[in-house]
């Protein structure tokens, strides 16, 4: 799970930079201001949680048995898929009902951070 977290965090960071550059240079004249803002929000949250995945992956190297760290990896990936993924699709298609999926990704992010915090509390208290 440590390798997966580190790999997906690195891949997510790479894609965040690529999507951010694409948004800044390739989409500015193609999307309206609202859709471009939605796209930029997706990029930001993907990048932040890519860093969180890297942290969780690195911690899992030191604490491979931590179910809380493993859960945080799964929840961050799920959150990136649901939150950022729904916003990417929304920005390109304008399908508004996709906005109903986005909060589920936000809840996954919150749960991931909660697991990461609980793991830190548990592991640092040893």
CSV table of C-alpha atoms in Angstrom, one decimal:
chain,number,residue,atom,x,y,z
A,1,UNK,CA,0.0,0.0,0.0
A,2,UNK,CA,3.0,2.3,0.6
A,3,UNK,CA,4.1,2.0,-3.0
A,4,UNK,CA,0.6,2.5,-4.2
A,5,UNK,CA,0.1,5.7,-2.2
A,6,UNK,CA,3.5,7.1,-3.2
A,7,UNK,CA,2.9,6.2,-6.9
A,8,UNK,CA,-0.6,7.6,-7.0
A,9,UNK,CA,0.5,10.7,-5.2
A,10,UNK,CA,3.3,11.3,-7.6
A,11,UNK,CA,1.0,10.6,-10.6
A,12,UNK,CA,-1.6,12.9,-9.2
A,13,UNK,CA,0.9,15.7,-8.7
A,14,UNK,CA,2.2,15.2,-12.3
A,15,UNK,CA,-1.3,15.4,-13.7
A,16,UNK,CA,-2.2,18.4,-11.5
A,17,UNK,CA,0.7,20.4,-13.0
A,18,UNK,CA,-0.1,19.2,-16.5
A,19,UNK,CA,-3.9,20.0,-16.1
A,20,UNK,CA,-3.0,23.3,-14.5
A,21,UNK,CA,-0.8,24.3,-17.4
A,22,UNK,CA,-3.5,23.1,-19.9
A,23,UNK,CA,-6.1,25.1,-18.1
A,24,UNK,CA,-4.0,28.3,-18.0
A,25,UNK,CA,-2.9,28.1,-21.6
A,26,UNK,CA,-5.3,25.9,-23.5
A,27,UNK,CA,-8.7,26.5,-21.9
A,28,UNK,CA,-8.7,30.2,-21.2
A,29,UNK,CA,-10.4,31.0,-24.5
A,30,UNK,CA,-12.5,27.8,-24.7
A,31,UNK,CA,-14.3,27.8,-21.3
A,32,UNK,CA,-16.4,30.6,-19.7
A,33,UNK,CA,-15.2,32.1,-16.4
A,34,UNK,CA,-17.4,29.8,-14.3
A,35,UNK,CA,-16.2,26.6,-16.0
A,36,UNK,CA,-12.6,27.7,-15.9
A,37,UNK,CA,-13.0,28.4,-12.1
A,38,UNK,CA,-14.5,24.9,-11.6
A,39,UNK,CA,-11.6,23.4,-13.6
A,40,UNK,CA,-9.0,25.3,-11.4
A,41,UNK,CA,-10.7,24.2,-8.2
A,42,UNK,CA,-10.4,20.6,-9.4
A,43,UNK,CA,-6.7,21.1,-10.1
A,44,UNK,CA,-6.1,22.7,-6.7
A,45,UNK,CA,-7.8,19.9,-4.7
A,46,UNK,CA,-6.1,17.2,-6.8
A,47,UNK,CA,-2.7,18.7,-6.1
A,48,UNK,CA,-3.3,19.1,-2.4
A,49,UNK,CA,-4.4,15.6,-2.0
A,50,UNK,CA,-1.6,14.3,-4.2
A,51,UNK,CA,0.7,15.7,-1.6
A,52,UNK,CA,-1.4,14.0,1.2
A,53,UNK,CA,-1.0,10.7,-0.7
A,54,UNK,CA,2.7,11.1,-0.8
A,55,UNK,CA,2.8,11.8,2.9
A,56,UNK,CA,0.6,8.8,3.7
A,57,UNK,CA,2.7,6.6,1.4
A,58,UNK,CA,5.9,7.6,3.0
A,59,UNK,CA,4.4,7.0,6.5
A,60,UNK,CA,3.3,3.6,5.4
A,61,UNK,CA,7.0,2.7,4.7
A,62,UNK,CA,7.7,3.3,8.4
A,63,UNK,CA,4.4,1.9,9.7
A,64,UNK,CA,3.2,-0.7,7.2
A,65,UNK,CA,0.6,-2.2,9.6
A,66,UNK,CA,-1.4,1.0,10.1
A,67,UNK,CA,-4.9,0.4,8.9
A,68,UNK,CA,-5.6,4.2,9.5
A,69,UNK,CA,-2.8,5.1,7.0
A,70,UNK,CA,-4.1,2.6,4.5
A,71,UNK,CA,-7.6,3.9,4.9
A,72,UNK,CA,-6.3,7.5,4.3
A,73,UNK,CA,-4.7,6.4,1.0
A,74,UNK,CA,-7.9,4.8,-0.2
A,75,UNK,CA,-10.0,7.8,0.9
A,76,UNK,CA,-7.7,10.3,-0.7
A,77,UNK,CA,-7.8,8.4,-4.0
A,78,UNK,CA,-11.6,8.1,-3.8
A,79,UNK,CA,-11.9,11.8,-3.0
A,80,UNK,CA,-9.7,12.8,-5.9
A,81,UNK,CA,-11.7,10.7,-8.3
A,82,UNK,CA,-15.1,11.9,-7.0
A,83,UNK,CA,-14.3,15.5,-6.2
A,84,UNK,CA,-11.8,16.5,-8.9
A,85,UNK,CA,-13.1,14.1,-11.4
A,86,UNK,CA,-16.7,15.3,-11.2
A,87,UNK,CA,-15.5,18.9,-11.4
A,88,UNK,CA,-13.3,18.2,-14.5
A,89,UNK,CA,-16.3,16.6,-16.3
A,90,UNK,CA,-18.6,19.4,-15.1
A,91,UNK,CA,-16.3,22.1,-16.5
A,92,UNK,CA,-16.2,20.5,-19.9
A,93,UNK,CA,-19.8,19.3,-20.3
A,94,UNK,CA,-21.8,21.8,-18.2
A,95,UNK,CA,-23.8,18.8,-16.8
A,96,UNK,CA,-24.9,20.4,-13.5
A,97,UNK,CA,-26.1,17.2,-11.8
A,98,UNK,CA,-22.5,16.2,-11.5
A,99,UNK,CA,-22.2,18.8,-8.8
A,100,UNK,CA,-24.2,16.3,-6.6
A,101,UNK,CA,-21.2,13.9,-6.8
A,102,UNK,CA,-18.6,16.5,-5.8
A,103,UNK,CA,-19.6,16.6,-2.0
A,104,UNK,CA,-19.1,12.8,-1.8
A,105,UNK,CA,-15.5,13.4,-2.8
A,106,UNK,CA,-15.3,16.2,-0.2
A,107,UNK,CA,-16.5,13.8,2.4
A,108,UNK,CA,-13.9,11.2,1.3
A,109,UNK,CA,-11.2,13.9,1.7
A,110,UNK,CA,-12.5,14.8,5.2
A,111,UNK,CA,-12.5,11.1,6.2
A,112,UNK,CA,-9.0,10.7,4.7
A,113,UNK,CA,-7.6,13.6,6.7
A,114,UNK,CA,-9.4,12.3,9.8
A,115,UNK,CA,-7.7,8.9,9.3
A,116,UNK,CA,-4.3,10.5,8.7
A,117,UNK,CA,-4.7,12.6,11.9
A,118,UNK,CA,-5.8,9.6,13.9
A,119,UNK,CA,-2.9,7.6,12.6
A,120,UNK,CA,-0.5,10.4,13.6
A,121,UNK,CA,-2.0,10.6,17.1
A,122,UNK,CA,-1.8,6.8,17.4
A,123,UNK,CA,1.6,6.3,16.0
A,124,UNK,CA,3.3,9.3,17.6
A,125,UNK,CA,1.9,8.4,20.9
A,126,UNK,CA,3.8,5.0,20.9
